[in-house]
Coordinates of C-alpha atoms in Angstrom, one line a residue:
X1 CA 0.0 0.0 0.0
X2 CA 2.7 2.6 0.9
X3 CA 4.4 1.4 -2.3
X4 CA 1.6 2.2 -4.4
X5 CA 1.2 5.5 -2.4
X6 CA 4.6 6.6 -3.4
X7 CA 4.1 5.8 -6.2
X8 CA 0.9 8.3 -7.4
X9 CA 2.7 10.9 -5.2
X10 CA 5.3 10.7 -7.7
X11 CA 3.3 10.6 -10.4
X12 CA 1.1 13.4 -9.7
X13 CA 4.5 15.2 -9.3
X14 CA 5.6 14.2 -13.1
X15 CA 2.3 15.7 -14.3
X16 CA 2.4 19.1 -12.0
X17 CA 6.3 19.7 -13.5
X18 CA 4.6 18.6 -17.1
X19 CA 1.8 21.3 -16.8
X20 CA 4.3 24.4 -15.4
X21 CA 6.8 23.7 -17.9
X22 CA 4.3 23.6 -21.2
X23 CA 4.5 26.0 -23.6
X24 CA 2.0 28.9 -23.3
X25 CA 0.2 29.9 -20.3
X26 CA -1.1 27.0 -17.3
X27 CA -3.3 27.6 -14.2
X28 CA -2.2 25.7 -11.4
X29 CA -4.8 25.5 -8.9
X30 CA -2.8 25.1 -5.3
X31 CA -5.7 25.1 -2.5
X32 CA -3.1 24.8 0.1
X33 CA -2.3 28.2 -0.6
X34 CA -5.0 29.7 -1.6
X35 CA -4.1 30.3 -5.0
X36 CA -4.2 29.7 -8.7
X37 CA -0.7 30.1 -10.0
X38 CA -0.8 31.8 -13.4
X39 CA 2.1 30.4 -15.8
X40 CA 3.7 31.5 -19.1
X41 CA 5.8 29.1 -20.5
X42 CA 6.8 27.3 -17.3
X43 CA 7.1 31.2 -15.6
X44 CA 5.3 32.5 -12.6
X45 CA 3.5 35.7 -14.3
X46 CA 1.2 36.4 -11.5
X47 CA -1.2 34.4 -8.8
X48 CA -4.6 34.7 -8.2
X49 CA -5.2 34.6 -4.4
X50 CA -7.9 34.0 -1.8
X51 CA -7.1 34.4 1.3
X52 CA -9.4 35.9 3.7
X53 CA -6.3 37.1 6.0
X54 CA -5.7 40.3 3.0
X55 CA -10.0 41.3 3.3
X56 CA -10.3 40.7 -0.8
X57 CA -9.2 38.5 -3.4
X58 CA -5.9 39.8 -5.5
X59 CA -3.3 39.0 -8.2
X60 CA 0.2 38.8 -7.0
X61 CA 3.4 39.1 -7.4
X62 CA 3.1 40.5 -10.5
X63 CA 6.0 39.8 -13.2
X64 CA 6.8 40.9 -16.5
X65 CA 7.3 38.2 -19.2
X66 CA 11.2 37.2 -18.3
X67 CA 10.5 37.6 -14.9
X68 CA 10.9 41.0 -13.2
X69 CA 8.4 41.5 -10.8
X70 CA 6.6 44.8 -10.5
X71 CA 4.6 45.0 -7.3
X72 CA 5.7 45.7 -3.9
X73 CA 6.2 42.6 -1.8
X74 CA 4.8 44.2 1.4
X75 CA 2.6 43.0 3.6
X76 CA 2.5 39.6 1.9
X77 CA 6.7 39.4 1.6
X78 CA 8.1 42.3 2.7
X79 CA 11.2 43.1 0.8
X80 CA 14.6 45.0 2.9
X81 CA 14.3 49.1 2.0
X82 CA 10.8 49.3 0.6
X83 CA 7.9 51.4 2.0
X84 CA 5.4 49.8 4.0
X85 CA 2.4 52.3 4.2
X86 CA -0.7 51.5 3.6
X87 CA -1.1 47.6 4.4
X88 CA -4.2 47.4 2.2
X89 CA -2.3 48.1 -0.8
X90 CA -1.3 44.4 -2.4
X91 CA -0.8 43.1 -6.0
X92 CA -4.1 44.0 -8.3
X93 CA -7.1 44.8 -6.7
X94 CA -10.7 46.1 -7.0
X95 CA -12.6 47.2 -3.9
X96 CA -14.0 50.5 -2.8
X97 CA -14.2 52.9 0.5
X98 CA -17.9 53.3 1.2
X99 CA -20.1 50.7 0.5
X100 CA -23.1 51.5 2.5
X101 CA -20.8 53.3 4.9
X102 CA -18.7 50.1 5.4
X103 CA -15.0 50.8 4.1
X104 CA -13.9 48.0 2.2
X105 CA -10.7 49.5 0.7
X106 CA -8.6 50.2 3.8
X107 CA -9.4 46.9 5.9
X108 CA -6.1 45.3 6.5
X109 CA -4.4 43.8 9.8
X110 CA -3.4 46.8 10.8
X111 CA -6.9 47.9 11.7
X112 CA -7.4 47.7 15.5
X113 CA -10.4 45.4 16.4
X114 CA -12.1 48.0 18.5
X115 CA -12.6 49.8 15.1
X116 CA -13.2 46.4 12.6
X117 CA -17.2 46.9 12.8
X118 CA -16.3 49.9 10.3
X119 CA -14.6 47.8 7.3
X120 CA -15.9 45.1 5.5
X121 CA -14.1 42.4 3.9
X122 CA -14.8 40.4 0.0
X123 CA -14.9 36.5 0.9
X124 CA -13.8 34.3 -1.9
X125 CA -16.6 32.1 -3.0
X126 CA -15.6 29.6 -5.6
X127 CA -13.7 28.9 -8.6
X128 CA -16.4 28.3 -11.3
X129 CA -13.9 27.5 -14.2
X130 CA -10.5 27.7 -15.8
X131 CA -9.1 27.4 -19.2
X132 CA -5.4 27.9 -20.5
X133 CA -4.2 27.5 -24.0
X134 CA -0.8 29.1 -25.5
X135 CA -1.6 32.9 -25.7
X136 CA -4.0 33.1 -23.8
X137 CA -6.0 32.1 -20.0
X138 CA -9.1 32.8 -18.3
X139 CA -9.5 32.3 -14.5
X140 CA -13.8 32.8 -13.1
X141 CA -14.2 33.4 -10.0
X142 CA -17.2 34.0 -7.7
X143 CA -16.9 36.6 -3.8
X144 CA -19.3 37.9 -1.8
X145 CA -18.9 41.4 -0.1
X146 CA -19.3 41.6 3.5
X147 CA -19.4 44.0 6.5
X148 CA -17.6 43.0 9.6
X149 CA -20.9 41.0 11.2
X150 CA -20.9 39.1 8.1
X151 CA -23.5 40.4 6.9
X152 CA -23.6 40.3 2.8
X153 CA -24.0 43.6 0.4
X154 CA -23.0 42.9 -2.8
X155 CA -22.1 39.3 -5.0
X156 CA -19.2 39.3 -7.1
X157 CA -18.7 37.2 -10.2
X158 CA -15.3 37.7 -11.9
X159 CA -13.6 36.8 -14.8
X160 CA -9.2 37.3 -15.7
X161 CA -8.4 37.6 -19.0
X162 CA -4.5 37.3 -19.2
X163 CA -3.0 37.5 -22.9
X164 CA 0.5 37.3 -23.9
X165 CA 1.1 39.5 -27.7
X166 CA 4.9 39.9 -28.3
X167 CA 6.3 41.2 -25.7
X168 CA 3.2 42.2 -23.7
X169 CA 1.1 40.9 -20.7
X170 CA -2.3 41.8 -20.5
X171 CA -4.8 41.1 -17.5
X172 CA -8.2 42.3 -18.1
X173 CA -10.8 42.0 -15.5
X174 CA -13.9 41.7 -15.4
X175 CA -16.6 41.8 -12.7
X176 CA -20.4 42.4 -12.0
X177 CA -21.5 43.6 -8.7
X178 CA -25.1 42.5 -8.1
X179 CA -27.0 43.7 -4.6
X180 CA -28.3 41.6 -2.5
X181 CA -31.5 42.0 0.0
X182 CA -31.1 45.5 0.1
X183 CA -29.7 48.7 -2.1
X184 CA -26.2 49.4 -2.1
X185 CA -24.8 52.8 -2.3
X186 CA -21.2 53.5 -3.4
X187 CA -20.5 56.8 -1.6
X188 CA -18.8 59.7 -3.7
X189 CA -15.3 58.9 -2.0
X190 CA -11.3 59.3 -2.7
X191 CA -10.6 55.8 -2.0
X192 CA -11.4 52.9 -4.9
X193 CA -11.4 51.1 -7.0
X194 CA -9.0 49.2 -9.4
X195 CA -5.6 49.2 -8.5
X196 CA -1.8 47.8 -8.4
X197 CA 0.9 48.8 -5.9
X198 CA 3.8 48.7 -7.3
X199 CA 7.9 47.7 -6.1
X200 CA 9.8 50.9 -4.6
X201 CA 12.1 50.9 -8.2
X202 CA 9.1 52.3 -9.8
X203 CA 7.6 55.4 -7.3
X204 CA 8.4 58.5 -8.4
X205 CA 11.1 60.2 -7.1
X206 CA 10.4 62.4 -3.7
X207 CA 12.5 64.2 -1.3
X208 CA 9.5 64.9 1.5
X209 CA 7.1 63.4 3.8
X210 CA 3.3 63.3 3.0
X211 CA 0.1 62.8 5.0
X212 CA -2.9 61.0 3.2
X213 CA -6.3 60.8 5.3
X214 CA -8.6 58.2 4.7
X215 CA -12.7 58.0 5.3
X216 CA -12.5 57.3 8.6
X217 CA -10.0 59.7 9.8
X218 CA -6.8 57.6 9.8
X219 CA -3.9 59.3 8.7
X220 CA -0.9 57.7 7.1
X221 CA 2.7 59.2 6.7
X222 CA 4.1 58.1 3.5
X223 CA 7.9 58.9 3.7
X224 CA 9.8 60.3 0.8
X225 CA 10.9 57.8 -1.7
X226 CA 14.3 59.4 -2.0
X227 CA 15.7 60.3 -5.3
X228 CA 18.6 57.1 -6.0
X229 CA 16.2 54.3 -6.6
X230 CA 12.6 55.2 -7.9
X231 CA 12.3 56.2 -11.6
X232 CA 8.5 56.3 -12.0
X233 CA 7.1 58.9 -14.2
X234 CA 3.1 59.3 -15.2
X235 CA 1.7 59.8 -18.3
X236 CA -2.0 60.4 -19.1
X237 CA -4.2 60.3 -22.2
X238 CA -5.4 63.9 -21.3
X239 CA -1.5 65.2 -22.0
X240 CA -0.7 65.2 -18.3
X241 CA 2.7 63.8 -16.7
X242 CA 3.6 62.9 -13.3
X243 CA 2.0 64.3 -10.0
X244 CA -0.1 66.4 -12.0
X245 CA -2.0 63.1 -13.3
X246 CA -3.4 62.3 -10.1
X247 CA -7.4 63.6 -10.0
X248 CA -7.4 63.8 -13.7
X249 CA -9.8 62.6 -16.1
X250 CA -8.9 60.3 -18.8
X251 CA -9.4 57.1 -20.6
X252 CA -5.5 55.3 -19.7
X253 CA -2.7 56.5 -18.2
X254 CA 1.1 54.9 -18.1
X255 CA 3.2 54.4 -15.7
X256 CA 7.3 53.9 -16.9
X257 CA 10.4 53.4 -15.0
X258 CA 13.1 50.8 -14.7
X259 CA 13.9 47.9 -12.2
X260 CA 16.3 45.5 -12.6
X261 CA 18.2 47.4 -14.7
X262 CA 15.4 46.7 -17.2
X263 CA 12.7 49.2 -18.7
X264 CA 9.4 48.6 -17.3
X265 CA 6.1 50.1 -18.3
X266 CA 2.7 49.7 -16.8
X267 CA -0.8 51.0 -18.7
X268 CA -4.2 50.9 -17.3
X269 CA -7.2 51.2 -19.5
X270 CA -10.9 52.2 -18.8
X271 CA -13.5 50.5 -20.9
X272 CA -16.1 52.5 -22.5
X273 CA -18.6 50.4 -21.1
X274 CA -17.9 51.5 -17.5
X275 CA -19.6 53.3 -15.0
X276 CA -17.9 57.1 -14.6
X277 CA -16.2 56.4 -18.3
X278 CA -14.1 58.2 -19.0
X279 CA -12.3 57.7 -14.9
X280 CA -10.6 59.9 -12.7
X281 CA -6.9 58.7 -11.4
X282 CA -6.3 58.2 -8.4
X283 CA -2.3 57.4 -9.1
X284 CA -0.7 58.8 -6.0
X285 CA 4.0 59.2 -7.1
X286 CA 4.5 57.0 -3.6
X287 CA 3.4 53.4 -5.8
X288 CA -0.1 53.6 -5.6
X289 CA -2.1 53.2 -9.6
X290 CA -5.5 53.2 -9.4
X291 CA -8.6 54.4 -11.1
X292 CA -11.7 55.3 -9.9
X293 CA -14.9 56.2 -11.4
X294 CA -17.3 56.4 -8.4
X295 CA -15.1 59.3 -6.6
X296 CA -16.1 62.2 -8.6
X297 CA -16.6 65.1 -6.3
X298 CA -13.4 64.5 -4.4
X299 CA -11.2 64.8 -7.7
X300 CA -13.3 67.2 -9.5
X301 CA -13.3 69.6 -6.5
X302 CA -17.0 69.6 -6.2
X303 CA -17.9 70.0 -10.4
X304 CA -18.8 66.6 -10.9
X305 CA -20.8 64.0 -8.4
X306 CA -22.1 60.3 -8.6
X307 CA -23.1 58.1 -5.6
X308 CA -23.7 55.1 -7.5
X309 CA -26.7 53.3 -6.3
X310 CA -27.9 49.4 -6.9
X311 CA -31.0 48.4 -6.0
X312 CA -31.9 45.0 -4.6
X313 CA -30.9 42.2 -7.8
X314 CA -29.3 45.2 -9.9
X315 CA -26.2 44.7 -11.3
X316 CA -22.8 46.8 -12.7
X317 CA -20.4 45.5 -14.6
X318 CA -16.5 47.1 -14.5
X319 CA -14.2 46.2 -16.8
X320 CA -10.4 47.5 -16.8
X321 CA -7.1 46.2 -18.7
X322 CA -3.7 46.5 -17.4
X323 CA -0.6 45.8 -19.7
X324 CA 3.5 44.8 -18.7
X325 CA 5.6 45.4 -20.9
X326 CA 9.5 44.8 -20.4
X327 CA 10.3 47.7 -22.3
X328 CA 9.8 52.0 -22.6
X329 CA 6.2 52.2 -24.7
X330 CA 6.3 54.9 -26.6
X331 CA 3.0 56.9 -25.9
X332 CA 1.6 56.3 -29.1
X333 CA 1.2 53.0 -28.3
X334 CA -1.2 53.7 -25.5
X335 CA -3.4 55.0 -28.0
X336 CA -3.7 51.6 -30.2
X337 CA -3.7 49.0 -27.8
X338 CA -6.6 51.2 -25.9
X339 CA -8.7 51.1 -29.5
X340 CA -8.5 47.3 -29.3
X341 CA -9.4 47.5 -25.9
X342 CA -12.6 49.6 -26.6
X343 CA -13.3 47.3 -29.5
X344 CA -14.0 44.0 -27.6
X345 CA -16.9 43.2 -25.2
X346 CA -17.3 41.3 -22.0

């Protein structure tokens, strides 16, 4: 018996070495974890992951297509000399500050239980299916949005799109928000929606400390980034570049630096198709790229408003596209890979 156990262990080994080292991309569900590893020809590119210690489902690490990863390691493996503000920011995500009053963007650890009954948290429901061929993969997912009694707001169903063309990694997502038993009000608030974090190589250069308040109150410190290793810069589809980007309108903005002595550029897209098209960002020089739709008042400074409403059984659907390239796009580029973008439906 132990024989034969031995040897299906070893089998099942063979064929999980087989699958990660195929050509093209391979999802390798690892439940132990809590995650779906996302592979490119044998290469980690990114991991969808579920557990409910990080308060919402989100992709990371990220990497590029030979391997230099873009996001910050912090909280989930802190790396020597980067920041470590704002817990809640990890990998890719999509979540929002007020959601019926309950603040699901900046639940983390670090929030003290004597104020938890504030934040809610997105529980991963289920993996409804998975496919992989060469160029491309698709990962559905299911999550429910909760406050801190565990009480449920909002389903989730959620679908990855990653694509490899060229040189290029692409991760669309996907998602419908449907409310449940009652209506569900996205406050007109700074803090949402989609968003990456990124490594400390790719900030923008600072020299001084800064003070960011959330909905609640809290305020976090963000040190300067110093001026030696980050080499972020902004660029917007509305003509504006660095600091000036953030509360800006616009359909996709770029973010471009270096790390690993490599070029790195990251795009973000907004899909015509969205809710508070075209966005505002909210792409703050210290690593945080985000967009949010919903926020309107905050970055228009009072000139536009939307508090998004669902009633009970309504749905919104949010689709955004992110793109890696290994490499210093040339904006142009930006322009043509968004008209694709605005050309497909989900």
């Amino acid at each position: 018996m132990k024989r034969n156990l031995l040897a299906l262990f070893a089998l099942l080994s063979l064929a999980a070495g087989a699958q990660s080292a195929k050509k093209g991309f391979a999802l390798i569900a690892r439940p132990g974890q809590d995650q779906v590893d996302v592979r490119y020809n044998g290469r980690l590119l990114t991991a969808f992951c579920y557990t409910d210690s990080i308060a919402k489902p989100f992709l990371y690490p990220v990497n590029t297509l030979s391997g230099v990863t873009i996001t910050r390691g912090f909280p989930v493996k802190p790396i020597p000399g980067e920041s470590t503000d704002h817990p809640h920011h990890v990998g890719i995500w999509m979540n929002y500050e007020s959601v019926n009053g309950v603040d699901f963007w900046n639940n983390s650890s670090a929030i003290p239980a004597a104020k938890k009954e504030h934040y809610g948290t997105i529980l991963h429901q289920k993996i409804l299916k998975q496919t992989a061929s060469k160029n491309q993969a698709r990962l559905q997912t299911t999550a429910t949005w909760v406050n801190h009694a565990g009480e449920p707001f909002l389903n989730e169903a959620t679908t990855y799109f990653f694509e490899v063309k060229g040189d290029r990694f692409y991760i669309t997502r996907s998602s419908t928000l449907t409310a449940l038993n009652r209506p569900v009000v996205f406050a007109d608030v700074k803090d949402g929606f989609f968003a990456i974090r990124v490594a400390k190589e790719l900030e923008m250069p600072s020299t001084g400390t800064q003070s960011f308040a959330d909905n609640q109150g809290n305020v976090t410190n963000v040190a300067a980034s110093g001026t030696n290793i980050p080499t972020g810069m902004y660029y917007a589809s509305n003509g504006l570049k660095g600091d000036a980007v953030w509360s800006s309108q616009g359909t996709w903005a770029l973010l471009k630096g270096k790390k690993d002595g490599a070029p790195i550029s990251i795009g973000m897209f907004d899909h015509p198709s969205n809710t508070g098209y075209p966005t505002y960002w909210h792409a703050r020089g210290y690593g945080l790229f985000a967009l949010n739709p919903l926020g309107r008042s905050v970055f228009s400074k009072g000139k536009d408003s939307l508090n998004l409403t669902l009633q009970p059984g309504q749905s919104k659907k949010f689709t955004y596209r992110i793109v890696i390239a290994q490499q210093d796009l040339p904006l142009p580029e930006m322009g043509k890979m968004e008209a694709e973008f605005h050309k497909t439906r989900y």
